CSV table of C-alpha atoms in Angstrom, one decimal:
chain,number,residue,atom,x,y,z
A,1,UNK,CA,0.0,0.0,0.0
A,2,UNK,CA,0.9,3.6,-1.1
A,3,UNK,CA,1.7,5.5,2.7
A,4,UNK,CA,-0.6,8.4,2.9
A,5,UNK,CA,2.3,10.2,4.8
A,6,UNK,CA,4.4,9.9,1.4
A,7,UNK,CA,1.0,10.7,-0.9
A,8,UNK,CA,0.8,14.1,1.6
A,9,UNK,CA,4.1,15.1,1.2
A,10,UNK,CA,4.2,14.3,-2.6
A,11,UNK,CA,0.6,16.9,-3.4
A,12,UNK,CA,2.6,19.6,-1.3
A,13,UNK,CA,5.3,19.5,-4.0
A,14,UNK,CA,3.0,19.8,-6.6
A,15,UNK,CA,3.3,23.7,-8.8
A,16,UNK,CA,0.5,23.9,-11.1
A,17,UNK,CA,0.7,27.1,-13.7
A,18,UNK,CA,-1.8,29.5,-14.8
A,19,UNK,CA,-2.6,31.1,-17.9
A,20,UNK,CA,-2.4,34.5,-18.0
A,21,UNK,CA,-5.2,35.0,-20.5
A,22,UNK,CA,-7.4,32.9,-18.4
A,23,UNK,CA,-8.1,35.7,-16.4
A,24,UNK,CA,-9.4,37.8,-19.3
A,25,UNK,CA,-12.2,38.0,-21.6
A,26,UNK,CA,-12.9,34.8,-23.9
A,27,UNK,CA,-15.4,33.2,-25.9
A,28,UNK,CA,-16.4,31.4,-29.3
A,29,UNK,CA,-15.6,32.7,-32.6
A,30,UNK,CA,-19.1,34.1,-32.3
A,31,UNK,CA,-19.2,36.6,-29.0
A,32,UNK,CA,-16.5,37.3,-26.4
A,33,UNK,CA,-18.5,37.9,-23.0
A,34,UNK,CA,-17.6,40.0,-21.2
A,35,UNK,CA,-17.6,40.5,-17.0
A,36,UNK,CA,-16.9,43.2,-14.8
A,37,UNK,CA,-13.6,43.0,-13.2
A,38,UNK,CA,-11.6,41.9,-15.2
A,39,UNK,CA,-8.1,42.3,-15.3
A,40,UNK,CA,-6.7,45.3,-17.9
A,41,UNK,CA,-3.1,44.8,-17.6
A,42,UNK,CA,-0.5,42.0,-17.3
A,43,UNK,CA,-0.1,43.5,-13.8
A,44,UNK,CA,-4.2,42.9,-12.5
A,45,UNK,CA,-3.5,39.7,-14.3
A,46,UNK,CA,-0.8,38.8,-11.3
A,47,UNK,CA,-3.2,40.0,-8.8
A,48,UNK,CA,-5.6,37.3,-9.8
A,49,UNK,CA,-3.0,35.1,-10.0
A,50,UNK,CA,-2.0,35.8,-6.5
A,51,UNK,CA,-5.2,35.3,-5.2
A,52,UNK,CA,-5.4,32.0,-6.9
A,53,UNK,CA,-2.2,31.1,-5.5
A,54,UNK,CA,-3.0,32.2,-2.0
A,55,UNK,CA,-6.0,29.9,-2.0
A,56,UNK,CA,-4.8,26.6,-3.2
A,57,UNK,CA,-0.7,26.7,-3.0
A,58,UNK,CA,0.2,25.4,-6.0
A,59,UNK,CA,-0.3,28.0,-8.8
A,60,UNK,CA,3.2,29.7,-7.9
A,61,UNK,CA,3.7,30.8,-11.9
A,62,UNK,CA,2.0,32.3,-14.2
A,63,UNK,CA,2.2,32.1,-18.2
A,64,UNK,CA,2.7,35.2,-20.6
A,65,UNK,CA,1.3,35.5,-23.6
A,66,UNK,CA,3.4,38.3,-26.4
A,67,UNK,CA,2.2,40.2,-27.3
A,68,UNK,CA,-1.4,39.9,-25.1
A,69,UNK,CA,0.7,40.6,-22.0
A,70,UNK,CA,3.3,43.5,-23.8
A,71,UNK,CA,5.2,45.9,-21.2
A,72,UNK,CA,6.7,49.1,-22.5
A,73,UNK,CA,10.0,50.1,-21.2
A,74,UNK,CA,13.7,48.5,-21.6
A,75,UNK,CA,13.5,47.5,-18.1
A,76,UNK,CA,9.4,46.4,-18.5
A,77,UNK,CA,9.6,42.4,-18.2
A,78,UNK,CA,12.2,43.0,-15.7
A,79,UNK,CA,9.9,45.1,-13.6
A,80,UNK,CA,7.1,42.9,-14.3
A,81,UNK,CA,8.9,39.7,-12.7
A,82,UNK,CA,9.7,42.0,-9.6
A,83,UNK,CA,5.9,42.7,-10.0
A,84,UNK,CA,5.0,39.2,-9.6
A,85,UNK,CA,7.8,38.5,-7.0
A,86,UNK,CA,6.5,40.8,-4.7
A,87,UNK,CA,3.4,39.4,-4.9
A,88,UNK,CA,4.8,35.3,-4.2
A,89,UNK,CA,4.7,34.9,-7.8
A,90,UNK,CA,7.3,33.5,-11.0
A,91,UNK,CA,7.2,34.3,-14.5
A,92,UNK,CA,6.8,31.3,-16.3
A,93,UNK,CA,6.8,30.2,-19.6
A,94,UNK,CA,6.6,32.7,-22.6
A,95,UNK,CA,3.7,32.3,-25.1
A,96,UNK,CA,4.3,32.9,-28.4
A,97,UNK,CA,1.7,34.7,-31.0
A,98,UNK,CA,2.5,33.8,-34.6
A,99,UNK,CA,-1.1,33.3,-35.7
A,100,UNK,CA,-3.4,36.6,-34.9
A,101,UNK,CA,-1.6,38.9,-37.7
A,102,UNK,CA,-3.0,39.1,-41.2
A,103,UNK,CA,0.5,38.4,-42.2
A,104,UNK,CA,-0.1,34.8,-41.0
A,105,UNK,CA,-3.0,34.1,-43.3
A,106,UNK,CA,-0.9,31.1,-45.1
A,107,UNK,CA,1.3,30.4,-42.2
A,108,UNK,CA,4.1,31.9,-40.0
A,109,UNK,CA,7.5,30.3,-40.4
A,110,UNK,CA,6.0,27.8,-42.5
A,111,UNK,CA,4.7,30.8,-44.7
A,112,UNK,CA,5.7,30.6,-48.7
A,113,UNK,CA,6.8,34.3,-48.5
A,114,UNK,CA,10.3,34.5,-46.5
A,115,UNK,CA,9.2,38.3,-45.5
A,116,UNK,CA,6.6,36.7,-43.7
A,117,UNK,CA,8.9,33.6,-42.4
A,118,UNK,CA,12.0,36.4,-41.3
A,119,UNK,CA,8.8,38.2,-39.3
A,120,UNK,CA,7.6,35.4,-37.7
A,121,UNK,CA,11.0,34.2,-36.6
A,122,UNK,CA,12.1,37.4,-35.4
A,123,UNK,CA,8.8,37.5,-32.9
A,124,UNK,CA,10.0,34.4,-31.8
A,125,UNK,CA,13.3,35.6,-30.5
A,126,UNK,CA,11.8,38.2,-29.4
A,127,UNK,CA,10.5,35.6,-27.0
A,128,UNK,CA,13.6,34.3,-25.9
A,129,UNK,CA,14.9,37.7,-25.1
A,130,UNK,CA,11.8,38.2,-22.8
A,131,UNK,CA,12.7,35.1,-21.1
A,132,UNK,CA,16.3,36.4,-20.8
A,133,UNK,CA,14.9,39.6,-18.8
A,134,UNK,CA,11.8,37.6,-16.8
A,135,UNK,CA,14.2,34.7,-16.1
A,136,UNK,CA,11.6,32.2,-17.3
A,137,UNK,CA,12.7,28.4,-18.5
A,138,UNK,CA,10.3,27.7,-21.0
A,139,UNK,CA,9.5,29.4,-24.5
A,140,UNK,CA,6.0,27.6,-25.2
A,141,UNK,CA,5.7,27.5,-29.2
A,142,UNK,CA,2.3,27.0,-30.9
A,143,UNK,CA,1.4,27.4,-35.2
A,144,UNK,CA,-1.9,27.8,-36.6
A,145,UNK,CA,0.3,27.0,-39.9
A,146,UNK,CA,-1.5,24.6,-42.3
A,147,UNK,CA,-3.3,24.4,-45.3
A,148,UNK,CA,-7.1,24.4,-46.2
A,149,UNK,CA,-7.2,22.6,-50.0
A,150,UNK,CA,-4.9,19.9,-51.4
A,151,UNK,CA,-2.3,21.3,-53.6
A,152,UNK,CA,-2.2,24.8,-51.7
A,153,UNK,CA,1.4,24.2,-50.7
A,154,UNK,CA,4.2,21.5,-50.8
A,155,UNK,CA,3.8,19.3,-47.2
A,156,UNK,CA,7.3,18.4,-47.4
A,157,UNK,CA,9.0,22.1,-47.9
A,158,UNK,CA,6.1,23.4,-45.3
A,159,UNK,CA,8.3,20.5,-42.9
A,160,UNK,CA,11.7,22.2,-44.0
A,161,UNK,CA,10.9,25.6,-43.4
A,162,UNK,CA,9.2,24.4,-40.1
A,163,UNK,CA,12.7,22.9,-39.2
A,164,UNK,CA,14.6,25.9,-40.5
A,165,UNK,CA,13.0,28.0,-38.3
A,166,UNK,CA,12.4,25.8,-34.8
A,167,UNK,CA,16.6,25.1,-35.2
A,168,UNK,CA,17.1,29.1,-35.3
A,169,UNK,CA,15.3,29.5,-31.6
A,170,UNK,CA,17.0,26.5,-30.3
A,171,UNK,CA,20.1,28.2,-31.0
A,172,UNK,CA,19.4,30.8,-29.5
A,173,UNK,CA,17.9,29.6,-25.9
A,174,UNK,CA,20.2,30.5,-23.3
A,175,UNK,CA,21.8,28.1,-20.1
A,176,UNK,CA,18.2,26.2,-18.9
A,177,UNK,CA,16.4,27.4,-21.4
A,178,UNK,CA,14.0,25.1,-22.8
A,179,UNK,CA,11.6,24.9,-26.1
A,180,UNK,CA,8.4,23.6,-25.2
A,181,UNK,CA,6.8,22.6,-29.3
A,182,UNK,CA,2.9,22.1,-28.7
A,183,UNK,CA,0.8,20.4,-31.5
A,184,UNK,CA,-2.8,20.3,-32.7
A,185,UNK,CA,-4.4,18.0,-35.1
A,186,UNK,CA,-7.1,20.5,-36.7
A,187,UNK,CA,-8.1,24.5,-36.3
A,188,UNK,CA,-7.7,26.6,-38.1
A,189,UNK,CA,-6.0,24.6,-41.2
A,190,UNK,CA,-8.4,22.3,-42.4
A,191,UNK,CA,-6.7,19.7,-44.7
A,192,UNK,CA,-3.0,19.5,-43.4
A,193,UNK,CA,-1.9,21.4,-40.2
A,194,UNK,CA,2.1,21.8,-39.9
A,195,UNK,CA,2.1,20.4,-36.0
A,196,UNK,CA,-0.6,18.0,-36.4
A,197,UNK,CA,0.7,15.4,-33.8
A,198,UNK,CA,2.6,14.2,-30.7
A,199,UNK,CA,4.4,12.5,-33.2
A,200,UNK,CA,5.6,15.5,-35.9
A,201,UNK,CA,6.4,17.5,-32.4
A,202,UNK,CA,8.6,14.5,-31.3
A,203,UNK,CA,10.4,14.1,-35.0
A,204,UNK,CA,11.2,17.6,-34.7
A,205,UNK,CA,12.3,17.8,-31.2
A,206,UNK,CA,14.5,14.8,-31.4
A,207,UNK,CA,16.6,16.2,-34.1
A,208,UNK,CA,17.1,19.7,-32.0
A,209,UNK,CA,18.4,18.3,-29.2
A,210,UNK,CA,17.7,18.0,-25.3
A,211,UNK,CA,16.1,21.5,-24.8
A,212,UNK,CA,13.4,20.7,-27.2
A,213,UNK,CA,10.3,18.5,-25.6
A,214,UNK,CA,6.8,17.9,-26.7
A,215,UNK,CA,4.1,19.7,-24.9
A,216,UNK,CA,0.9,18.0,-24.5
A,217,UNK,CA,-2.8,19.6,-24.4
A,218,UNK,CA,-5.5,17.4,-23.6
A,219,UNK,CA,-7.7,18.7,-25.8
A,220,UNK,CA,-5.3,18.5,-29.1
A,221,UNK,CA,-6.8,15.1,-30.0
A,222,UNK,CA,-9.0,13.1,-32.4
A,223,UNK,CA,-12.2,11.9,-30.4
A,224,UNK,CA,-10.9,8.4,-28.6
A,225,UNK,CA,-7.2,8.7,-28.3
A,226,UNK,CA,-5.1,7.4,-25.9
A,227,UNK,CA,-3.7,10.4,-24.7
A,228,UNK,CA,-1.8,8.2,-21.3
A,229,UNK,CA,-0.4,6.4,-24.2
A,230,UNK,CA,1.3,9.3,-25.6
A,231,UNK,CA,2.4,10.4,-22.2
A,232,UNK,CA,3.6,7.3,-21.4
A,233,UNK,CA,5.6,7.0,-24.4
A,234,UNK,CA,7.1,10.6,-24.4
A,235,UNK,CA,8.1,10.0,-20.9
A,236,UNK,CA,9.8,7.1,-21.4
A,237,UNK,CA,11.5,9.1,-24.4
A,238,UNK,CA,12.6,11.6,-22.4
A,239,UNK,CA,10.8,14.1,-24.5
A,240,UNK,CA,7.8,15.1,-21.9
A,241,UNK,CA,8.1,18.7,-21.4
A,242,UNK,CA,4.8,20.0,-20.1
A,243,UNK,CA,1.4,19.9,-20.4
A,244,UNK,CA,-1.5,22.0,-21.2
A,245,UNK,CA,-4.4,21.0,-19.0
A,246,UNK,CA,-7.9,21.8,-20.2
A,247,UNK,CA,-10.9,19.6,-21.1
A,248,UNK,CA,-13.1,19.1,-23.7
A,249,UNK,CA,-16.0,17.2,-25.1
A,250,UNK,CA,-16.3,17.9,-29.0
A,251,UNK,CA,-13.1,19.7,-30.2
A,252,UNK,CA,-10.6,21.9,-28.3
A,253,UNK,CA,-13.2,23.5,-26.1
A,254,UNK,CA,-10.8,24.4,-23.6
A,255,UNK,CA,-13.0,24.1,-20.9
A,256,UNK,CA,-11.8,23.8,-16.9
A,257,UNK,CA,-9.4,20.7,-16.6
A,258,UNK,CA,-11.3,17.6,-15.5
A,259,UNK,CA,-14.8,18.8,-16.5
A,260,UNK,CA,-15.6,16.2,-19.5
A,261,UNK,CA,-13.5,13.3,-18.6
A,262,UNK,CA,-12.4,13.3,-14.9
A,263,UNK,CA,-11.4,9.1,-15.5
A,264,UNK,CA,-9.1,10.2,-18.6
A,265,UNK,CA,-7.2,12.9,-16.3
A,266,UNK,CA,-6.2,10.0,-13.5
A,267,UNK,CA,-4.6,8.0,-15.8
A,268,UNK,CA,-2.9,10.9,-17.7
A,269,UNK,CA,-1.8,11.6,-14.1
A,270,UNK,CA,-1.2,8.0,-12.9
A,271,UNK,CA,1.6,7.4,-16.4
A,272,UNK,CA,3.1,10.8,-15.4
A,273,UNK,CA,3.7,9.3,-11.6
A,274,UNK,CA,4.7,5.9,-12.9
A,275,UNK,CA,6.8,7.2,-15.8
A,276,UNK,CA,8.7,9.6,-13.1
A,277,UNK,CA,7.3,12.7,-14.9
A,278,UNK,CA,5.9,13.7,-11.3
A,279,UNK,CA,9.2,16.5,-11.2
A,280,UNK,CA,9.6,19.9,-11.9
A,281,UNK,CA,11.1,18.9,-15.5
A,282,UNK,CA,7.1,18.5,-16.5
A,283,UNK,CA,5.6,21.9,-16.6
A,284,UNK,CA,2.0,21.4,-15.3
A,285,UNK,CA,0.3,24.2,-17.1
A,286,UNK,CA,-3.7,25.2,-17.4
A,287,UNK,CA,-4.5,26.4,-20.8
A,288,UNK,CA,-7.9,27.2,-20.6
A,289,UNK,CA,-11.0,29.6,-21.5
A,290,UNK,CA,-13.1,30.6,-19.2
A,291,UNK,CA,-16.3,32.3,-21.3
A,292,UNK,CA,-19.3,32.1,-19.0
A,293,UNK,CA,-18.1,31.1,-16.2
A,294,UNK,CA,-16.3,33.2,-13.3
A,295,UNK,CA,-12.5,33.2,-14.2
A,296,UNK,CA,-10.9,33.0,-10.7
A,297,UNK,CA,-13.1,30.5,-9.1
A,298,UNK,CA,-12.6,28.3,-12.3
A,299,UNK,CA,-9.0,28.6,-12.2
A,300,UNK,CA,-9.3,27.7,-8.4
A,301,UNK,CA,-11.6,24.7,-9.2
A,302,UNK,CA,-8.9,23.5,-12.8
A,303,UNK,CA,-6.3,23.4,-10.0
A,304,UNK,CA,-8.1,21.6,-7.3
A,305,UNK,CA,-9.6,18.8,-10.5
A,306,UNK,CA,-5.5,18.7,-10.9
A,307,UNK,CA,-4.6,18.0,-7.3
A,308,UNK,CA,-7.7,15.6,-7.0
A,309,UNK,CA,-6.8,13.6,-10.2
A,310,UNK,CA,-2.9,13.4,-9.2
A,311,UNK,CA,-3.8,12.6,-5.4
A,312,UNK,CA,-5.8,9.4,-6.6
A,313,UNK,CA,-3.0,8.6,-9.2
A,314,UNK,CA,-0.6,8.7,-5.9
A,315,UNK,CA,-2.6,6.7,-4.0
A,316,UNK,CA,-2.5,3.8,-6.8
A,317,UNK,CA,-1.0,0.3,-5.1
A,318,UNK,CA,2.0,-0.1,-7.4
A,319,UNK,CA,2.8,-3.6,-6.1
A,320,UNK,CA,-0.7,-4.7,-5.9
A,321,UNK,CA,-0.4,-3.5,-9.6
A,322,UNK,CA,2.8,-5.4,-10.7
A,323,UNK,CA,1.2,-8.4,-9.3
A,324,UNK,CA,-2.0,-8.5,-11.0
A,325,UNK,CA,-0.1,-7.8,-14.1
A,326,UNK,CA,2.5,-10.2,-13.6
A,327,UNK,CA,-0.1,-13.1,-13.4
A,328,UNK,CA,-1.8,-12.3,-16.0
A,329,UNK,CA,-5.0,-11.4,-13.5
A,330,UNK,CA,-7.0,-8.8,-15.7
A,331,UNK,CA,-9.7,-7.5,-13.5
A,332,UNK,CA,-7.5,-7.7,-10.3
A,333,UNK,CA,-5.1,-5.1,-11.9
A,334,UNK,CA,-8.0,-2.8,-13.4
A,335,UNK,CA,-9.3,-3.3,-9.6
A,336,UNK,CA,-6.4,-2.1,-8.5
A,337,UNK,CA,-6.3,1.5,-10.5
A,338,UNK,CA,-10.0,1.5,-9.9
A,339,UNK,CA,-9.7,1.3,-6.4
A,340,UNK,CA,-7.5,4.5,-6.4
A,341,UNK,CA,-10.1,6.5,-8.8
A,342,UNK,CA,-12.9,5.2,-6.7
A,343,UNK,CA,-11.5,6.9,-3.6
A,344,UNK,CA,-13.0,10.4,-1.9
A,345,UNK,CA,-9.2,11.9,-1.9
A,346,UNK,CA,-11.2,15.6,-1.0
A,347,UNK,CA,-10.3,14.8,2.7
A,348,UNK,CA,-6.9,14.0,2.3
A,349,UNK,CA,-6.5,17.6,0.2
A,350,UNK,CA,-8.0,19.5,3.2
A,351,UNK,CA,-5.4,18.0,5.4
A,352,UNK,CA,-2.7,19.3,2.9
A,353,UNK,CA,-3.8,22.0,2.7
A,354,UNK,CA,-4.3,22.8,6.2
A,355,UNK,CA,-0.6,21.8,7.1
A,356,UNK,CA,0.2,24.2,4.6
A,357,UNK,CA,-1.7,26.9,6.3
A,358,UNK,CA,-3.9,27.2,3.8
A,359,UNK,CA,-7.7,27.0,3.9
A,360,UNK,CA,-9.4,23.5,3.8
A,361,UNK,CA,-11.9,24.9,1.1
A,362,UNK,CA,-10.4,27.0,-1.7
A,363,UNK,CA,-13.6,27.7,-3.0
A,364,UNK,CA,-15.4,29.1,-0.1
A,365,UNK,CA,-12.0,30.9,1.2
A,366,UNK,CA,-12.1,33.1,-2.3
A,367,UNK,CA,-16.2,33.3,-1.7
A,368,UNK,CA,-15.5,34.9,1.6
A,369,UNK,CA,-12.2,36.9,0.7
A,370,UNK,CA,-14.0,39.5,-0.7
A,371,UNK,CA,-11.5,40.1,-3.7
A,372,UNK,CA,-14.8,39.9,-6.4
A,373,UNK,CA,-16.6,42.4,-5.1
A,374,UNK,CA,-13.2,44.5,-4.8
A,375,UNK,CA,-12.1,44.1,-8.2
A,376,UNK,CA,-15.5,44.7,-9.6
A,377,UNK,CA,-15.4,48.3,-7.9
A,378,UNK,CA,-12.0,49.0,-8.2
A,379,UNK,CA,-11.5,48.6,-12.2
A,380,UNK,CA,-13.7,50.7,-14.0
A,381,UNK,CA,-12.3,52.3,-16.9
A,382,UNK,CA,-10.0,51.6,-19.2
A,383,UNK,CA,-9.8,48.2,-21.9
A,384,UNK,CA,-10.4,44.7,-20.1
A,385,UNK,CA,-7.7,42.3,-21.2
A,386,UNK,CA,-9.3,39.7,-23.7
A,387,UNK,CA,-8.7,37.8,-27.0
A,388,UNK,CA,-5.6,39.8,-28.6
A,389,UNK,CA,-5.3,42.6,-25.9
């Protein structure tokens, strides 16, 4: 049996990361909604943060997104880090935007026009200089880049360029620096997208080196894939860099982590516990739109559905496991990880989080803390942060 002390001390470890442009306005391609108090600058994005952080532990870091979350100034991302600092807070990794400029209407760095490519490329170090003055680790790199009709463009050279241009940021990543390559099977190309795949993200980060990994969203896949398989198999690759936690039941709906398929997020969790990816090596990152729903509490309730899902993966018997396996006994090793699903680990998390001198209930702490209301009064005037601001 698993020793609760060691399950405890494990979920205290855990550092969960939030998106910056959670905490804005989102929505469908149809209508952004928006709600009072929201944040207007990268800086009331940190407050939220903070608050989030205060209430559950684990959300330490929070994500940028360039040029959403632009400072002005030579000494602006520096300043913005000391921001976050003073408020118990780390940078973390750097979003790129390559796909929100009409430039990028037939791709970014996959783009047949190499005015459009040199562009693209030159946002992207951008990014790594940002890094450089935030002190973050991870460049996060996502392309819309694809095509819409057979015959548009050549797959192959849309591969070289892709190559040309993920080798020129790798050179240029600094000591612990890593490139974090993110994929996505469809939206918006329709016929071939560039990144389609855990596997095109692998075949290119193999051939760049050690500070290239694959990141994985969990809502980047064909209905019915085996997403543990692909962490499992990354992990054991050495080529598990981070995830990007969301849920959904059609498409990408980014929707709060946990919400369509709690049973799928416990045995993404339980392959990243048995395949060792339970370090700080594997950025766990929300990536997530919250478009009717209250952003702070949902970011409070995506990082509690994390904890949850990773406590019960903990509490998994791994000998009972290896046993069951061993002997071939099927439905005493499904017992097994049902067993650990099956139990109420909601207890166990308000002991946690009590030794951490935290509240018990993260929920009804921000209920009672008073921060909506404040932030409802307090910011009026000005633009809310959203889609592209």
């Amino acid at each position: 049996m698993t020793a609760v002390s060691a399950v405890k001390a494990a979920l205290r470890t855990q550092a969960i990361e939030t998106p910056s442009w959670a905490y804005g306005n989102s929505g469908t391609r149809f209508k952004v909604f928006a709600q009072p108090g929201v944040p207007r600058t990268p800086q009331e994005k940190l407050d939220d943060a903070a608050r989030v952080h205060a209430h559950t532990g684990v959300a330490p870091t929070v994500a940028l997104h360039i040029p959403w979350d632009k400072v002005e100034g030579s000494d602006g991302y520096a300043e913005l880090a000391k921001y976050a600092q003073e408020r118990g807070l780390k940078l973390g990794a750097i979003n790129s935007n390559v796909f929100q400029d009409d430039d990028y209407k037939l791709g970014s760095v996959t783009n047949p026009d190499p005015a459009v490519r040199r562009k693209a490329l030159d946002h992207l170090l951008e990014c790594v200089d940002i890094m450089d003055a935030t002190g973050s680790r991870d460049l996060k790199l996502w392309f819309s880049d694809g095509t819409n009709y057979p015959g548009q463009d050549d797959i192959r050279t849309r591969q070289d360029r892709l190559a040309e241009a993920l080798a020129a940021v790798y050179e240029r990543l600094g000591e612990g620096q890593r490139m974090l390559l993110e994929y996505k099977f469809f939206e918006p190309a329709f016929y071939a997208t560039d990144v389609p795949d855990w596997g095109t993200a692998y075949a290119h980060c193999l051939k760049l080196g050690e500070k290239a990994q694959v990141v994985v969203d969990t809502g980047h896949h064909a209905p019915g894939t085996n997403i543990e398989f692909i962490v499992a198999l990354l992990l054991r690759e050495g080529k598990l860099g981070a995830f990007d936690f969301n849920s959904r039941f059609y498409a990408d709906d980014d929707l709060m982590v946990g919400a369509a398929d709690p049973f799928q997020l416990f045995r993404i969790m339980y392959e990243v516990v048995r395949g060792g990816g339970f370090t700080s090596d594997v950025a766990f990152m929300l990536d997530q739109c919250h478009n009717i729903e209250a952003k702070i509490p949902a970011i409070i309730r995506s990082v509690m559905n994390v904890q949850e899902a990773t406590a019960k993966a903990l509490l998994v018997d791994g000998e009972a496991l290896a046993a069951a396996q061993s002997s071939g006994d099927v439905l005493a090793a499904n017992a097994v990880l049902m067993d650990a699903y099956n139990t109420d680990v909601r207890p166990l998390l308000a002991e946690v989080r009590e030794e951490m001198g935290i509240d018990p209930d993260p929920m009804a702490a921000y209920a009672r803390s008073g921060w909506a209301e404040k932030i409802i009064d307090e910011r009026v005037g000005g633009t809310q942060a959203g889609w592209g601001a």
